[in-house]
XYZ file of N, CA and C in Angstrom:
807
model
N -81.209 17.694 10.190
C -79.915 17.256 10.698
C -79.197 16.378 9.677
N -79.978 15.458 9.066
C -79.372 14.585 8.046
C -78.846 15.403 6.874
N -79.603 16.401 6.464
C -79.161 17.264 5.343
C -77.882 17.996 5.716
N -77.807 18.473 6.949
C -76.593 19.166 7.386
C -75.399 18.257 7.391
N -75.619 17.002 7.820
C -74.509 16.029 7.831
C -74.022 15.745 6.432
N -74.950 15.603 5.471
C -74.570 15.351 4.073
C -73.761 16.519 3.506
N -74.203 17.732 3.814
C -73.492 18.922 3.302
C -72.090 18.964 3.896
N -71.976 18.664 5.178
C -70.661 18.673 5.831
C -69.743 17.624 5.231
N -70.304 16.430 4.988
C -69.501 15.345 4.370
C -69.055 15.735 2.967
N -69.965 16.356 2.206
C -69.640 16.785 0.832
C -68.527 17.814 0.832
N -68.562 18.759 1.746
C -67.520 19.794 1.813
C -66.167 19.177 2.159
N -66.215 18.210 3.107
C -64.957 17.559 3.476
C -64.359 16.807 2.306
N -65.231 16.112 1.552
C -64.743 15.345 0.401
C -64.153 16.276 -0.658
N -64.809 17.395 -0.886
C -64.312 18.347 -1.887
C -62.953 18.910 -1.466
N -62.835 19.184 -0.164
C -61.560 19.705 0.332
C -60.452 18.672 0.166
N -60.762 17.408 0.468
C -59.762 16.345 0.305
C -59.361 16.186 -1.146
N -60.377 16.309 -2.046
C -60.096 16.191 -3.479
C -59.150 17.298 -3.948
N -59.423 18.506 -3.487
C -58.554 19.631 -3.876
C -57.137 19.435 -3.343
N -57.019 18.921 -2.103
C -55.697 18.670 -1.546
C -54.961 17.592 -2.330
N -55.702 16.546 -2.731
C -55.089 15.468 -3.522
C -54.615 15.993 -4.878
N -55.460 16.849 -5.501
C -55.079 17.423 -6.797
C -53.830 18.292 -6.660
N -53.768 19.042 -5.562
C -52.591 19.902 -5.346
C -51.342 19.065 -5.136
N -51.492 17.987 -4.335
C -50.341 17.107 -4.113
C -49.907 16.432 -5.397
N -50.889 16.042 -6.197
C -50.577 15.388 -7.477
C -49.816 16.332 -8.409
N -50.232 17.586 -8.444
C -49.547 18.575 -9.282
C -48.101 18.757 -8.833
N -47.911 18.828 -7.485
C -46.557 18.985 -6.946
C -45.690 17.784 -7.285
N -46.260 16.589 -7.129
C -45.511 15.369 -7.445
C -45.146 15.317 -8.919
N -46.074 15.734 -9.803
C -45.779 15.751 -11.244
C -44.644 16.703 -11.568
N -44.657 17.881 -10.923
C -43.577 18.848 -11.175
C -42.240 18.293 -10.680
N -42.254 17.644 -9.485
C -41.025 17.034 -8.962
C -40.529 15.942 -9.902
N -41.485 15.150 -10.433
C -41.110 14.072 -11.363
C -40.452 14.627 -12.611
N -40.989 15.714 -13.165
C -40.412 16.319 -14.359
C -39.002 16.835 -14.085
N -38.802 17.439 -12.896
C -37.469 17.952 -12.549
C -36.461 16.813 -12.427
N -36.873 15.738 -11.755
C -35.986 14.575 -11.622
C -35.678 13.977 -12.978
N -36.699 13.919 -13.845
C -36.513 13.375 -15.192
C -35.499 14.192 -15.981
N -35.584 15.514 -15.858
C -34.655 16.385 -16.578
C -33.240 16.230 -16.033
N -33.100 16.117 -14.701
C -31.774 15.939 -14.116
C -31.171 14.592 -14.532
N -32.030 13.574 -14.625
C -31.556 12.265 -15.074
C -31.064 12.338 -16.512
N -31.803 13.075 -17.369
C -31.391 13.220 -18.767
C -30.045 13.926 -18.862
N -29.850 14.949 -18.020
C -28.572 15.661 -18.024
C -27.443 14.748 -17.575
N -27.704 13.939 -16.542
C -26.670 13.016 -16.064
C -26.334 11.968 -17.104
N -27.367 11.502 -17.810
C -27.130 10.507 -18.860
C -26.286 11.093 -19.980
N -26.593 12.330 -20.379
C -25.803 12.982 -21.429
C -24.361 13.167 -20.994
N -24.172 13.520 -19.722
C -22.823 13.683 -19.168
C -22.067 12.349 -19.203
N -22.759 11.263 -18.793
C -22.127 9.944 -18.776
C -21.711 9.516 -20.175
N -22.603 9.748 -21.166
C -22.283 9.371 -22.547
C -21.083 10.144 -23.070
N -21.011 11.425 -22.697
C -19.890 12.242 -23.143
C -18.575 11.727 -22.560
N -18.590 11.369 -21.267
C -17.377 10.844 -20.636
C -16.968 9.503 -21.241
N -17.966 8.693 -21.602
C -17.655 7.421 -22.259
C -16.942 7.665 -23.587
N -17.432 8.678 -24.345
C -16.792 9.013 -25.621
C -15.348 9.453 -25.405
N -15.131 10.261 -24.370
C -13.772 10.736 -24.078
C -12.852 9.573 -23.713
N -13.355 8.655 -22.868
C -12.548 7.509 -22.461
C -12.212 6.631 -23.660
N -13.203 6.424 -24.536
C -12.968 5.590 -25.722
C -11.906 6.203 -26.616
N -11.960 7.534 -26.814
C -10.975 8.202 -27.654
C -9.583 8.133 -27.026
N -9.518 8.309 -25.705
C -8.218 8.237 -25.022
C -7.619 6.840 -25.140
N -8.465 5.822 -25.049
C -7.976 4.453 -25.192
C -7.446 4.190 -26.601
N -8.147 4.726 -27.602
C -7.672 4.564 -28.978
C -6.322 5.244 -29.175
N -6.184 6.461 -28.611
C -4.915 7.180 -28.741
C -3.789 6.423 -28.038
N -4.098 5.846 -26.872
C -3.075 5.090 -26.149
C -2.649 3.859 -26.950
N -3.636 3.156 -27.557
C -3.314 1.969 -28.352
C -2.444 2.340 -29.546
N -2.736 3.491 -30.169
C -1.945 3.937 -31.319
C -0.507 4.228 -30.895
N -0.368 4.909 -29.762
C 0.969 5.222 -29.268
C 1.731 3.954 -28.870
N 1.026 2.976 -28.305
C 1.668 1.721 -27.932
C 2.178 0.980 -29.158
N 1.366 1.018 -30.246
C 1.815 0.379 -31.486
C 3.056 1.065 -32.034
N 3.075 2.412 -31.909
C 4.242 3.160 -32.363
C 5.493 2.758 -31.573
N 5.314 2.624 -30.257
C 6.430 2.216 -29.409
C 6.925 0.810 -29.779
N 5.995 -0.122 -29.952
C 6.371 -1.493 -30.299
C 7.116 -1.538 -31.632
N 6.607 -0.755 -32.601
C 7.250 -0.734 -33.905
C 8.658 -0.160 -33.812
N 8.792 0.909 -33.008
C 10.108 1.541 -32.876
C 11.098 0.619 -32.177
N 10.617 -0.102 -31.164
C 11.492 -1.031 -30.444
C 12.001 -2.159 -31.353
N 11.136 -2.586 -32.275
C 11.521 -3.687 -33.158
C 12.403 -3.232 -34.311
N 12.518 -1.932 -34.497
C 13.311 -1.431 -35.623
C 14.363 -0.419 -35.189
N 14.798 -0.532 -33.943
C 15.762 0.454 -33.439
C 17.055 0.471 -34.238
N 17.413 -0.653 -34.836
C 18.660 -0.698 -35.611
C 18.520 -0.021 -36.964
N 17.274 0.319 -37.338
C 17.046 0.889 -38.662
C 16.654 2.354 -38.605
N 16.601 2.918 -37.438
C 16.245 4.341 -37.349
C 17.070 5.018 -36.279
N 16.980 6.307 -36.237
C 17.803 7.103 -35.326
C 17.021 7.626 -34.127
N 15.806 7.130 -33.935
C 14.996 7.607 -32.814
C 15.402 6.877 -31.557
N 15.822 7.564 -30.565
C 16.225 6.943 -29.309
C 14.993 6.592 -28.482
N 15.159 5.632 -27.584
C 14.060 5.232 -26.711
C 13.621 6.405 -25.829
N 14.601 7.156 -25.340
C 14.272 8.283 -24.476
C 13.416 9.313 -25.203
N 13.773 9.596 -26.470
C 13.010 10.567 -27.242
C 11.599 10.068 -27.499
N 11.494 8.774 -27.800
C 10.181 8.204 -28.056
C 9.312 8.259 -26.806
N 9.910 7.953 -25.663
C 9.164 8.023 -24.406
C 8.701 9.445 -24.134
N 9.580 10.418 -24.419
C 9.201 11.822 -24.230
C 8.003 12.182 -25.109
N 8.024 11.697 -26.366
C 6.917 11.978 -27.274
C 5.621 11.359 -26.772
N 5.736 10.139 -26.256
C 4.543 9.479 -25.713
C 4.010 10.247 -24.504
N 4.920 10.687 -23.650
C 4.495 11.455 -22.479
C 3.825 12.761 -22.882
N 4.382 13.430 -23.901
C 3.784 14.673 -24.391
C 2.388 14.407 -24.953
N 2.276 13.315 -25.702
C 0.973 12.979 -26.279
C -0.037 12.660 -25.193
N 0.390 11.898 -24.196
C -0.517 11.578 -23.092
C -0.939 12.824 -22.340
N 0.007 13.744 -22.169
C -0.314 14.999 -21.488
C -1.339 15.793 -22.297
N -1.168 15.798 -23.606
C -2.112 16.507 -24.479
C -3.493 15.864 -24.416
N -3.518 14.534 -24.401
C -4.801 13.826 -24.306
C -5.499 14.182 -22.997
N -4.731 14.174 -21.909
C -5.330 14.539 -20.614
C -5.847 15.970 -20.634
N -5.098 16.842 -21.303
C -5.536 18.241 -21.410
C -6.850 18.345 -22.174
N -6.942 17.619 -23.287
C -8.175 17.644 -24.072
C -9.355 17.101 -23.276
N -9.116 15.998 -22.562
C -10.188 15.411 -21.746
C -10.639 16.388 -20.672
N -9.679 17.097 -20.054
C -10.019 18.070 -19.017
C -10.843 19.218 -19.593
N -10.402 19.744 -20.736
C -11.136 20.841 -21.375
C -12.531 20.386 -21.778
N -12.597 19.188 -22.373
C -13.888 18.647 -22.801
C -14.812 18.442 -21.609
N -14.252 17.953 -20.510
C -15.054 17.714 -19.314
C -15.627 19.019 -18.770
N -14.781 20.061 -18.723
C -15.257 21.362 -18.248
C -16.335 21.918 -19.174
N -16.141 21.746 -20.480
C -17.125 22.233 -21.451
C -18.454 21.509 -21.282
N -18.393 20.182 -21.115
C -19.624 19.405 -20.935
C -20.347 19.819 -19.667
N -19.589 20.034 -18.583
C -20.199 20.442 -17.325
C -20.892 21.787 -17.473
N -20.231 22.726 -18.150
C -20.812 24.044 -18.358
C -22.073 23.947 -19.203
N -22.038 23.099 -20.226
C -23.204 22.948 -21.084
C -24.368 22.311 -20.343
N -24.074 21.382 -19.443
C -25.129 20.768 -18.644
C -25.777 21.799 -17.726
N -24.959 22.659 -17.134
C -25.502 23.744 -16.307
C -26.371 24.661 -17.151
N -25.892 24.989 -18.358
C -26.658 25.838 -19.273
C -28.017 25.214 -19.557
N -28.022 23.898 -19.870
C -29.272 23.204 -20.173
C -30.213 23.230 -18.973
N -29.669 22.950 -17.780
C -30.506 22.927 -16.582
C -31.083 24.298 -16.271
N -30.276 25.344 -16.433
C -30.767 26.699 -16.175
C -31.922 27.055 -17.099
N -31.779 26.691 -18.380
C -32.852 26.993 -19.327
C -34.087 26.162 -19.026
N -33.909 24.879 -18.754
C -35.049 23.988 -18.522
C -35.849 24.442 -17.310
N -35.136 24.857 -16.254
C -35.843 25.295 -15.046
C -36.643 26.569 -15.270
N -36.238 27.369 -16.238
C -36.942 28.631 -16.479
C -38.204 28.446 -17.317
N -38.371 27.279 -17.945
C -39.525 27.039 -18.807
C -40.733 26.601 -17.983
N -41.926 27.012 -18.426
C -43.152 26.552 -17.791
C -43.470 25.137 -18.268
N -44.435 24.498 -17.603
C -44.815 23.140 -17.992
C -45.343 23.122 -19.424
N -46.101 24.144 -19.818
C -46.620 24.209 -21.189
C -45.484 24.358 -22.193
N -44.484 25.182 -21.863
C -43.355 25.379 -22.770
C -42.536 24.105 -22.925
N -42.411 23.340 -21.846
C -41.611 22.112 -21.903
C -42.205 21.085 -22.858
N -43.514 21.182 -23.114
C -44.134 20.242 -24.050
C -43.730 20.547 -25.491
N -43.297 21.768 -25.744
C -42.978 22.173 -27.116
C -41.519 22.565 -27.310
N -40.731 22.493 -26.231
C -39.309 22.830 -26.295
C -38.505 21.647 -25.763
N -37.598 21.146 -26.574
C -36.751 20.021 -26.171
C -35.314 20.519 -26.057
N -34.681 20.309 -24.890
C -33.316 20.772 -24.648
C -32.430 19.559 -24.374
N -31.333 19.442 -25.122
C -30.423 18.315 -24.950
C -28.975 18.783 -25.081
N -28.066 18.033 -24.443
C -26.629 18.222 -24.630
C -26.099 16.968 -25.305
N -25.565 17.113 -26.517
C -25.025 15.984 -27.265
C -23.594 16.297 -27.682
N -22.638 15.520 -27.127
C -21.220 15.665 -27.457
C -20.739 17.106 -27.306
N -21.114 17.727 -26.199
C -20.614 19.060 -25.882
C -21.344 20.210 -26.538
N -22.451 19.916 -27.224
C -23.223 20.955 -27.908
C -24.644 20.965 -27.349
N -25.181 22.159 -27.098
C -26.537 22.293 -26.576
C -27.513 22.486 -27.736
N -28.522 21.610 -27.797
C -29.543 21.688 -28.835
C -30.882 22.076 -28.196
N -31.461 23.174 -28.678
C -32.787 23.598 -28.228
C -33.720 23.489 -29.432
N -34.669 22.550 -29.373
C -35.566 22.307 -30.505
C -36.943 22.849 -30.168
N -37.479 23.716 -31.044
C -38.772 24.350 -30.815
C -39.744 23.963 -31.926
N -40.955 23.605 -31.545
C -41.983 23.242 -32.517
C -42.393 24.466 -33.332
N -42.725 24.240 -34.611
C -43.044 25.379 -35.480
C -44.322 26.092 -35.061
N -45.289 25.342 -34.488
C -46.558 25.987 -34.151
C -46.453 26.904 -32.938
N -45.358 26.804 -32.185
C -45.192 27.734 -31.071
C -44.398 28.973 -31.484
N -43.769 28.938 -32.665
C -42.940 30.056 -33.105
C -43.585 30.911 -34.192
N -44.228 30.254 -35.161
C -44.648 30.976 -36.361
C -46.159 30.914 -36.579
N -46.614 31.866 -37.337
C -47.980 31.800 -37.824
C -48.060 30.681 -38.864
N -49.215 30.055 -38.988
C -49.369 28.881 -39.842
C -48.914 29.158 -41.274
N -48.015 28.270 -41.794
C -47.536 28.392 -43.170
C -46.738 29.651 -43.418
N -46.196 30.261 -42.350
C -45.500 31.538 -42.491
C -44.149 31.451 -41.784
N -43.339 32.510 -41.971
C -42.076 32.606 -41.249
C -42.096 33.777 -40.270
N -43.258 34.371 -40.066
C -43.396 35.482 -39.127
C -43.529 34.929 -37.703
N -42.766 35.498 -36.756
C -42.828 35.075 -35.361
C -44.171 35.489 -34.762
N -44.845 34.559 -34.084
C -46.123 34.910 -33.463
C -45.917 35.481 -32.060
N -47.001 36.029 -31.493
C -46.900 36.721 -30.205
C -46.559 35.776 -29.060
N -47.045 34.534 -29.111
C -46.853 33.633 -27.981
C -45.409 33.141 -27.867
N -44.614 33.312 -28.938
C -43.231 32.839 -28.916
C -42.302 33.784 -28.167
N -42.737 35.021 -27.968
C -41.844 36.039 -27.406
C -41.319 35.657 -26.018
N -42.194 35.147 -25.153
C -41.761 34.832 -23.784
C -40.725 33.716 -23.770
N -40.967 32.666 -24.583
C -40.017 31.559 -24.633
C -38.677 32.013 -25.195
N -38.698 32.789 -26.281
C -37.457 33.266 -26.882
C -36.710 34.215 -25.944
N -37.455 34.927 -25.096
C -36.779 35.818 -24.135
C -35.943 35.020 -23.147
N -36.433 33.837 -22.742
C -35.684 32.986 -21.818
C -34.450 32.399 -22.498
N -34.606 32.016 -23.764
C -33.455 31.505 -24.515
C -32.434 32.617 -24.740
N -32.924 33.817 -25.028
C -32.022 34.956 -25.238
C -31.215 35.258 -23.982
N -31.838 35.132 -22.817
C -31.113 35.384 -21.557
C -29.970 34.379 -21.386
N -30.232 33.110 -21.698
C -29.180 32.098 -21.608
C -28.041 32.439 -22.570
N -28.401 32.819 -23.800
C -27.392 33.170 -24.804
C -26.552 34.358 -24.338
N -27.206 35.349 -23.739
C -26.495 36.532 -23.258
C -25.586 36.180 -22.069
N -26.036 35.260 -21.209
C -25.238 34.871 -20.045
C -23.976 34.117 -20.455
N -24.074 33.334 -21.547
C -22.935 32.534 -22.004
C -22.335 33.202 -23.247
N -21.644 34.292 -23.014
C -21.176 35.137 -24.109
C -20.031 34.524 -24.912
N -19.396 33.457 -24.404
C -18.295 32.815 -25.124
C -18.773 31.753 -26.102
N -20.061 31.653 -26.295
C -20.631 30.632 -27.170
C -21.224 31.258 -28.438
N -21.121 30.521 -29.540
C -21.761 30.927 -30.783
C -23.121 30.240 -30.902
N -24.000 30.827 -31.719
C -25.376 30.326 -31.818
C -25.752 30.140 -33.286
N -26.152 28.924 -33.619
C -26.661 28.615 -34.954
C -28.154 28.346 -34.847
N -28.944 29.080 -35.614
C -30.386 28.837 -35.683
C -30.668 28.113 -36.994
N -31.277 26.936 -36.893
C -31.429 26.053 -38.050
C -32.901 25.707 -38.250
N -33.457 26.057 -39.421
C -34.841 25.748 -39.739
C -34.973 24.391 -40.404
N -36.050 23.668 -40.071
C -36.344 22.366 -40.666
C -37.832 22.276 -40.986
N -38.172 21.561 -42.064
C -39.574 21.414 -42.462
C -39.906 19.939 -42.669
N -41.186 19.677 -42.943
C -41.579 18.335 -43.378
C -41.494 18.284 -44.908
N -42.068 17.252 -45.509
C -41.953 17.079 -46.966
C -43.128 17.659 -47.744
N -44.069 18.274 -47.050
C -45.227 18.852 -47.743
C -44.763 20.071 -48.552
N -44.992 20.090 -49.874
C -44.516 21.214 -50.702
C -45.221 22.518 -50.329
N -44.508 23.613 -50.487
C -45.095 24.933 -50.281
C -44.692 25.824 -51.439
N -45.630 26.613 -51.901
C -45.341 27.554 -52.985
C -46.210 28.780 -52.792
N -45.604 29.812 -52.255
C -46.315 31.065 -52.011
C -45.464 32.221 -52.530
N -46.024 33.359 -52.513
C -45.294 34.531 -52.977
C -44.036 34.713 -52.129
N -42.897 34.779 -52.786
C -41.581 34.940 -52.155
C -41.126 33.698 -51.384
N -41.887 32.601 -51.455
C -41.464 31.337 -50.837
C -41.597 30.251 -51.896
N -40.495 29.882 -52.525
C -40.558 28.950 -53.645
C -40.711 27.499 -53.197
N -40.074 27.138 -52.082
C -40.089 25.751 -51.649
C -39.687 25.679 -50.173
N -39.497 24.454 -49.676
C -39.170 24.267 -48.259
C -37.777 24.772 -47.886
N -36.870 24.804 -48.868
C -35.565 25.422 -48.615
C -35.762 26.884 -48.194
N -36.545 27.613 -49.004
C -36.801 29.017 -48.695
C -37.456 29.163 -47.326
N -38.487 28.337 -47.072
C -39.236 28.458 -45.821
C -38.335 28.215 -44.615
N -37.507 27.178 -44.660
C -36.646 26.869 -43.509
C -35.627 27.978 -43.263
N -35.068 28.533 -44.344
C -34.090 29.627 -44.194
C -34.752 30.898 -43.665
N -35.934 31.213 -44.181
C -36.638 32.415 -43.740
C -37.044 32.307 -42.272
N -37.450 31.121 -41.847
C -37.825 30.939 -40.450
C -36.618 31.103 -39.530
N -35.492 30.521 -39.922
C -34.281 30.677 -39.112
C -33.866 32.148 -39.051
N -33.960 32.833 -40.177
C -33.605 34.251 -40.219
C -34.529 35.077 -39.331
N -35.818 34.715 -39.276
C -36.761 35.442 -38.426
C -36.384 35.314 -36.958
N -35.986 34.102 -36.533
C -35.604 33.898 -35.134
C -34.332 34.678 -34.817
N -33.354 34.640 -35.723
C -32.108 35.367 -35.519
C -32.373 36.865 -35.355
N -33.167 37.421 -36.237
C -33.458 38.858 -36.163
C -34.292 39.208 -34.933
N -35.156 38.283 -34.515
C -35.945 38.504 -33.301
C -35.027 38.562 -32.087
N -34.063 37.639 -32.011
C -33.113 37.635 -30.888
C -32.263 38.902 -30.888
N -31.886 39.354 -32.078
C -31.053 40.554 -32.191
C -31.841 41.816 -31.859
N -32.975 42.012 -32.542
C -33.708 43.271 -32.448
C -34.540 43.380 -31.175
N -35.080 42.272 -30.717
C -35.966 42.322 -29.556
C -35.199 42.205 -28.239
N -34.113 41.414 -28.223
C -33.443 41.137 -26.958
C -31.974 41.550 -26.949
N -31.475 42.117 -28.041
C -30.132 42.677 -28.048
C -28.999 41.674 -28.112
N -29.260 40.456 -28.629
C -28.173 39.488 -28.788
C -27.226 39.975 -29.893
N -25.927 39.899 -29.626
C -24.923 40.361 -30.585
C -25.037 39.571 -31.892
N -25.330 40.227 -33.014
C -25.502 39.501 -34.280
C -24.239 38.800 -34.757
N -23.056 39.224 -34.259
C -21.809 38.567 -34.655
C -21.744 37.132 -34.126
N -22.553 36.831 -33.113
C -22.573 35.483 -32.553
C -23.617 34.595 -33.218
N -24.441 35.162 -34.079
C -25.588 34.448 -34.632
C -25.363 34.017 -36.074
N -25.852 32.830 -36.408
C -25.851 32.331 -37.780
C -27.220 31.728 -38.061
N -27.794 32.064 -39.210
C -29.087 31.512 -39.616
C -28.884 30.558 -40.781
N -29.520 29.391 -40.709
C -29.401 28.409 -41.786
C -30.671 27.591 -41.903
N -30.895 27.024 -43.087
C -32.065 26.184 -43.309
C -31.673 24.861 -43.932
N -32.337 23.789 -43.513
C -32.052 22.463 -44.051
C -33.265 21.867 -44.763
N -34.288 22.703 -44.951
C -35.453 22.243 -45.689
C -36.046 20.995 -45.060
N -36.367 20.031 -45.924
C -36.977 18.777 -45.477
C -35.953 17.654 -45.348
N -34.659 17.988 -45.453
C -33.634 16.972 -45.623
C -32.890 16.586 -44.338
N -33.433 16.973 -43.189
C -32.840 16.576 -41.909
C -33.941 16.101 -40.962
N -34.728 15.096 -41.385
C -35.867 14.659 -40.561
C -35.399 13.886 -39.330
N -36.203 13.934 -38.273
C -35.947 13.131 -37.077
C -37.046 12.094 -36.893
N -38.022 12.080 -37.793
C -39.122 11.122 -37.749
C -39.620 10.893 -39.169
N -40.454 9.880 -39.337
C -41.005 9.582 -40.664
C -42.030 10.631 -41.061
N -41.987 11.039 -42.322
C -42.970 11.991 -42.834
C -44.241 11.301 -43.323
N -44.366 9.993 -43.051
C -45.551 9.247 -43.494
C -46.732 9.414 -42.549
N -46.491 9.994 -41.369
C -47.580 10.216 -40.409
C -47.633 11.697 -40.037
N -48.793 12.127 -39.553
C -48.940 13.523 -39.147
C -48.069 13.846 -37.933
N -47.949 12.860 -37.024
C -47.104 13.081 -35.846
C -45.649 13.250 -36.265
N -45.208 12.414 -37.226
C -43.839 12.529 -37.716
C -43.589 13.862 -38.394
N -44.535 14.295 -39.217
C -44.395 15.592 -39.889
C -44.319 16.720 -38.869
N -45.130 16.623 -37.823
C -45.121 17.663 -36.798
C -43.765 17.735 -36.095
N -43.150 16.576 -35.837
C -41.826 16.565 -35.197
C -40.760 17.151 -36.118
N -40.901 16.928 -37.407
C -39.898 17.418 -38.363
C -40.007 18.926 -38.590
N -41.191 19.489 -38.386
C -41.350 20.943 -38.531
C -40.858 21.605 -37.244
N -39.599 21.957 -37.232
C -38.999 22.463 -36.004
C -37.899 23.467 -36.346
N -37.542 24.246 -35.354
C -36.393 25.145 -35.463
C -35.451 24.813 -34.318
N -34.188 24.579 -34.645
C -33.200 24.255 -33.627
C -32.281 25.448 -33.375
N -32.076 25.728 -32.097
C -31.095 26.733 -31.686
C -29.930 25.957 -31.097
N -28.782 26.005 -31.764
C -27.628 25.183 -31.409
C -26.546 26.087 -30.824
N -26.178 25.833 -29.572
C -25.223 26.677 -28.850
C -23.916 25.903 -28.702
N -22.828 26.458 -29.236
C -21.538 25.754 -29.241
C -20.418 26.700 -28.804
N -19.325 26.142 -28.240
C -18.146 26.973 -27.956
C -17.617 27.572 -29.249
N -16.993 28.722 -29.147
C -16.481 29.394 -30.336
C -15.408 28.553 -31.022
N -15.383 28.598 -32.348
C -14.463 27.779 -33.132
C -13.008 28.094 -32.816
N -12.689 29.359 -32.537
C -11.293 29.707 -32.296
C -10.751 29.066 -31.018
N -11.656 28.688 -30.083
C -11.203 27.987 -28.889
C -10.687 26.598 -29.248
N -11.362 25.926 -30.168
C -10.895 24.626 -30.625
C -9.595 24.765 -31.416
N -9.464 25.823 -32.208
C -8.251 26.025 -32.993
C -7.049 26.250 -32.078
N -7.262 26.933 -30.954
C -6.177 27.136 -30.002
C -5.681 25.792 -29.456
N -6.627 24.884 -29.199
C -6.234 23.559 -28.706
C -5.428 22.808 -29.741
N -5.830 22.924 -31.006
C -5.100 22.253 -32.081
C -3.676 22.794 -32.172
N -3.514 24.093 -31.998
C -2.181 24.702 -32.059
C -1.263 24.185 -30.958
N -1.852 23.706 -29.845
C -1.055 23.235 -28.726
C -0.718 21.753 -28.841
N -1.093 21.118 -29.925
C -0.843 19.680 -30.075
C 0.648 19.415 -30.188
N 1.123 18.291 -29.605
C 2.560 17.945 -29.722
C 2.953 17.730 -31.177
N 4.170 18.119 -31.509
C 4.626 17.963 -32.891
C 5.174 16.552 -33.094
N 4.829 15.942 -34.218
C 5.366 14.638 -34.586
C 4.746 13.521 -33.793
N 5.211 12.303 -34.075
C 4.730 11.104 -33.415
C 5.875 10.539 -32.568
């Protein structure tokens, strides 16, 4: 009887342990989701702060123009009414830019959230997604993309790149820059002279993988390499070197959209 009681107690304890582990896993996943949403909100807040600061600077500049014109009305032919109209036009343009920027930031935040939610917990450890000043940055560790010391895409990278490719395909009005980065450790292999070559070849491999494997329009893609000259950490430690060995996929609104806004700017001051 005592043995039976011990076995029953042991089974109950094991069941409770499994339930606790399951609850802990769920809580960890919820925590990660909340953390990602907080990061998106913080990026949104910073972007709005930048917009407000720029609008305030533009208003101060226009106010100085008005004050100067008022003090020199006897020396120029600009009427007060015309100056007020110019200020109103400028303010309207500023509001338009802020509105466009706000919509762009909101869309980019949605893009970031959609991609982040599609990643597994393991992928999130090696993929960093951020929105900075209206641009989406997807940073991928080199060991998840390439074979060691090579620019060839490895098999395990295909699933992650497929999720990124889907986001790129969904947001067809955006251009994509793939940028390779390395640490400071020299490399010299056949057809790879230095880190400049390696970073460019790695970026080119990702671009061609997105094009050939997932059908991303190559007209939207640009491949570039920055070698060892764009570090985000010190190369004096192994952890720092590992952070610097990365490939960034940068998603931005098309340049001609910004040029259209410039064309709509009010003429004169």
